[in-house]
PDB file of C-alpha atoms in Angstrom:
ATOM      1  CA  UNK A   1      26.870   7.088 -20.515  1.00 56.00           C
ATOM      2  CA  UNK A   2      29.584   6.967 -23.136  1.00 64.00           C
ATOM      3  CA  UNK A   3      31.066  10.450 -23.739  1.00 64.00           C
ATOM      4  CA  UNK A   4      30.596  10.029 -27.483  1.00 65.00           C
ATOM      5  CA  UNK A   5      26.873   9.478 -27.076  1.00 68.00           C
ATOM      6  CA  UNK A   6      26.384  12.165 -24.441  1.00 70.00           C
ATOM      7  CA  UNK A   7      27.703  14.744 -26.931  1.00 69.00           C
ATOM      8  CA  UNK A   8      25.227  13.536 -29.535  1.00 72.00           C
ATOM      9  CA  UNK A   9      22.423  13.608 -26.977  1.00 81.00           C
ATOM     10  CA  UNK A  10      23.277  17.187 -25.999  1.00 78.00           C
ATOM     11  CA  UNK A  11      23.048  18.264 -29.646  1.00 78.00           C
ATOM     12  CA  UNK A  12      19.737  16.450 -30.070  1.00 82.00           C
ATOM     13  CA  UNK A  13      18.303  18.019 -26.922  1.00 83.00           C
ATOM     14  CA  UNK A  14      19.280  21.475 -28.189  1.00 83.00           C
ATOM     15  CA  UNK A  15      17.132  20.818 -31.259  1.00 83.00           C
ATOM     16  CA  UNK A  16      14.138  19.592 -29.274  1.00 85.00           C
ATOM     17  CA  UNK A  17      14.450  22.363 -26.691  1.00 87.00           C
ATOM     18  CA  UNK A  18      12.841  24.837 -29.099  1.00 86.00           C
ATOM     19  CA  UNK A  19       9.496  23.151 -28.421  1.00 88.00           C
ATOM     20  CA  UNK A  20       9.631  23.700 -24.651  1.00 88.00           C
ATOM     21  CA  UNK A  21       6.894  25.971 -23.347  1.00 88.00           C
ATOM     22  CA  UNK A  22       9.330  28.507 -21.878  1.00 91.00           C
ATOM     23  CA  UNK A  23      11.852  28.476 -24.767  1.00 88.00           C
ATOM     24  CA  UNK A  24      13.029  31.964 -25.702  1.00 88.00           C
ATOM     25  CA  UNK A  25      15.529  32.251 -28.568  1.00 86.00           C
ATOM     26  CA  UNK A  26      16.586  35.704 -27.400  1.00 85.00           C
ATOM     27  CA  UNK A  27      17.670  34.247 -24.072  1.00 87.00           C
ATOM     28  CA  UNK A  28      19.777  31.667 -25.930  1.00 88.00           C
ATOM     29  CA  UNK A  29      21.458  34.406 -27.971  1.00 87.00           C
ATOM     30  CA  UNK A  30      22.221  36.473 -24.865  1.00 87.00           C
ATOM     31  CA  UNK A  31      23.469  33.401 -22.983  1.00 89.00           C
ATOM     32  CA  UNK A  32      25.766  32.520 -25.864  1.00 89.00           C
ATOM     33  CA  UNK A  33      27.378  35.965 -26.065  1.00 88.00           C
ATOM     34  CA  UNK A  34      27.795  36.082 -22.282  1.00 90.00           C
ATOM     35  CA  UNK A  35      29.608  32.762 -22.429  1.00 91.00           C
ATOM     36  CA  UNK A  36      31.803  33.170 -25.542  1.00 90.00           C
ATOM     37  CA  UNK A  37      33.824  35.932 -27.147  1.00 87.00           C
ATOM     38  CA  UNK A  38      34.810  36.057 -30.818  1.00 87.00           C
ATOM     39  CA  UNK A  39      38.381  34.846 -30.242  1.00 89.00           C
ATOM     40  CA  UNK A  40      37.240  31.869 -28.178  1.00 90.00           C
ATOM     41  CA  UNK A  41      34.757  30.888 -30.880  1.00 90.00           C
ATOM     42  CA  UNK A  42      37.385  31.200 -33.604  1.00 90.00           C
ATOM     43  CA  UNK A  43      39.926  29.174 -31.613  1.00 90.00           C
ATOM     44  CA  UNK A  44      37.374  26.480 -30.788  1.00 90.00           C
ATOM     45  CA  UNK A  45      36.298  26.076 -34.397  1.00 89.00           C
ATOM     46  CA  UNK A  46      39.956  25.844 -35.439  1.00 89.00           C
ATOM     47  CA  UNK A  47      40.616  23.212 -32.762  1.00 88.00           C
ATOM     48  CA  UNK A  48      37.608  21.163 -33.825  1.00 84.00           C
ATOM     49  CA  UNK A  49      38.738  21.246 -37.452  1.00 82.00           C
ATOM     50  CA  UNK A  50      42.304  20.309 -36.544  1.00 81.00           C
ATOM     51  CA  UNK A  51      41.142  17.356 -34.461  1.00 77.00           C
ATOM     52  CA  UNK A  52      38.712  16.070 -37.070  1.00 68.00           C
ATOM     53  CA  UNK A  53      39.678  12.560 -38.243  1.00 65.00           C
ATOM     54  CA  UNK A  54      39.524  13.657 -41.886  1.00 56.00           C
ATOM     55  CA  UNK A  55      42.055  16.393 -41.152  1.00 53.00           C
ATOM     56  CA  UNK A  56      44.546  13.804 -39.936  1.00 57.00           C
ATOM     57  CA  UNK A  57      43.892  11.243 -42.673  1.00 56.00           C
ATOM     58  CA  UNK A  58      43.921  13.727 -45.542  1.00 58.00           C
ATOM     59  CA  UNK A  59      42.021  11.157 -47.623  1.00 58.00           C
ATOM     60  CA  UNK A  60      38.703  12.971 -47.873  1.00 70.00           C
ATOM     61  CA  UNK A  61      39.525  16.479 -49.004  1.00 73.00           C
ATOM     62  CA  UNK A  62      35.906  17.223 -50.013  1.00 74.00           C
ATOM     63  CA  UNK A  63      34.638  16.515 -46.520  1.00 73.00           C
ATOM     64  CA  UNK A  64      37.422  18.586 -44.968  1.00 73.00           C
ATOM     65  CA  UNK A  65      36.714  21.504 -47.309  1.00 81.00           C
ATOM     66  CA  UNK A  66      33.012  21.325 -46.466  1.00 80.00           C
ATOM     67  CA  UNK A  67      33.797  21.460 -42.741  1.00 81.00           C
ATOM     68  CA  UNK A  68      36.105  24.422 -43.224  1.00 83.00           C
ATOM     69  CA  UNK A  69      33.610  26.303 -45.382  1.00 87.00           C
ATOM     70  CA  UNK A  70      30.841  25.600 -42.884  1.00 87.00           C
ATOM     71  CA  UNK A  71      33.038  26.744 -39.991  1.00 88.00           C
ATOM     72  CA  UNK A  72      33.797  30.033 -41.757  1.00 89.00           C
ATOM     73  CA  UNK A  73      30.122  30.537 -42.626  1.00 88.00           C
ATOM     74  CA  UNK A  74      29.151  29.835 -39.017  1.00 92.00           C
ATOM     75  CA  UNK A  75      31.779  32.275 -37.779  1.00 90.00           C
ATOM     76  CA  UNK A  76      30.464  34.970 -40.125  1.00 90.00           C
ATOM     77  CA  UNK A  77      26.912  34.331 -38.935  1.00 90.00           C
ATOM     78  CA  UNK A  78      27.851  34.598 -35.272  1.00 91.00           C
ATOM     79  CA  UNK A  79      29.775  37.817 -35.852  1.00 90.00           C
ATOM     80  CA  UNK A  80      26.819  39.237 -37.793  1.00 90.00           C
ATOM     81  CA  UNK A  81      24.397  38.354 -34.978  1.00 88.00           C
ATOM     82  CA  UNK A  82      26.779  39.909 -32.500  1.00 89.00           C
ATOM     83  CA  UNK A  83      26.797  43.167 -34.470  1.00 89.00           C
ATOM     84  CA  UNK A  84      23.022  43.114 -34.915  1.00 89.00           C
ATOM     85  CA  UNK A  85      22.638  43.029 -31.156  1.00 86.00           C
ATOM     86  CA  UNK A  86      25.427  45.361 -30.122  1.00 87.00           C
ATOM     87  CA  UNK A  87      24.619  47.947 -32.819  1.00 88.00           C
ATOM     88  CA  UNK A  88      20.843  47.612 -32.226  1.00 91.00           C
ATOM     89  CA  UNK A  89      20.115  46.800 -35.852  1.00 88.00           C
ATOM     90  CA  UNK A  90      16.462  46.043 -36.513  1.00 89.00           C
ATOM     91  CA  UNK A  91      16.096  42.695 -38.244  1.00 86.00           C
ATOM     92  CA  UNK A  92      12.305  42.626 -38.235  1.00 86.00           C
ATOM     93  CA  UNK A  93      12.217  43.283 -41.969  1.00 83.00           C
ATOM     94  CA  UNK A  94      14.681  40.489 -42.710  1.00 81.00           C
ATOM     95  CA  UNK A  95      12.880  37.808 -44.700  1.00 81.00           C
ATOM     96  CA  UNK A  96      14.456  34.410 -45.293  1.00 78.00           C
ATOM     97  CA  UNK A  97      11.193  32.692 -46.190  1.00 79.00           C
ATOM     98  CA  UNK A  98      12.284  32.496 -49.827  1.00 77.00           C
ATOM     99  CA  UNK A  99      15.484  30.622 -49.027  1.00 77.00           C
ATOM    100  CA  UNK A 100      15.575  27.036 -50.255  1.00 76.00           C
ATOM    101  CA  UNK A 101      16.553  25.836 -46.805  1.00 81.00           C
ATOM    102  CA  UNK A 102      13.611  27.519 -45.052  1.00 81.00           C
ATOM    103  CA  UNK A 103      10.981  24.950 -46.043  1.00 80.00           C
ATOM    104  CA  UNK A 104      13.192  22.003 -45.127  1.00 81.00           C
ATOM    105  CA  UNK A 105      13.955  23.684 -41.790  1.00 79.00           C
ATOM    106  CA  UNK A 106      10.234  24.164 -41.138  1.00 83.00           C
ATOM    107  CA  UNK A 107       9.655  20.510 -42.034  1.00 85.00           C
ATOM    108  CA  UNK A 108      12.427  19.465 -39.636  1.00 84.00           C
ATOM    109  CA  UNK A 109      10.904  21.589 -36.875  1.00 84.00           C
ATOM    110  CA  UNK A 110       7.559  19.881 -37.438  1.00 88.00           C
ATOM    111  CA  UNK A 111       9.174  16.464 -37.122  1.00 88.00           C
ATOM    112  CA  UNK A 112      11.111  17.387 -33.965  1.00 87.00           C
ATOM    113  CA  UNK A 113       7.909  18.807 -32.456  1.00 88.00           C
ATOM    114  CA  UNK A 114       6.108  15.518 -33.047  1.00 89.00           C
ATOM    115  CA  UNK A 115       8.982  13.568 -31.501  1.00 87.00           C
ATOM    116  CA  UNK A 116       9.174  15.932 -28.522  1.00 86.00           C
ATOM    117  CA  UNK A 117       5.402  15.632 -27.969  1.00 87.00           C
ATOM    118  CA  UNK A 118       5.665  11.837 -28.126  1.00 87.00           C
ATOM    119  CA  UNK A 119       8.342  11.733 -25.429  1.00 81.00           C
ATOM    120  CA  UNK A 120       6.464  14.285 -23.335  1.00 82.00           C
ATOM    121  CA  UNK A 121       3.416  12.011 -23.356  1.00 84.00           C
ATOM    122  CA  UNK A 122       5.610   9.093 -22.247  1.00 82.00           C
ATOM    123  CA  UNK A 123       6.949  11.117 -19.323  1.00 77.00           C
ATOM    124  CA  UNK A 124       3.467  12.255 -18.274  1.00 72.00           C
TER     125      UNK A 124
END
């Protein structure tokens, strides 16, 4: 398989994996922090941004800015999750149900569940 498409497939499978019977998000969080440290994450995000075609062309500054803002937001999120777990902060009371993105995310999960069920039936 073409490397370009295998990367896309890996990202797609990560989305559909949440519907597996034995999926545990806590395991994914622990696995992530066992595999990566903060400096590695920061360096990897920087490398990805530097190698982005728009970074080299400099012709689409809006797209580049969006990628950089997203990368910083993602970095902040990962650091926050790291501190939640290492400092044993209870996030049970955290409610993001009012966020505009929550409903679209729930809709997306519903769609990926239907697709995953379809392919599961094909395999069976």
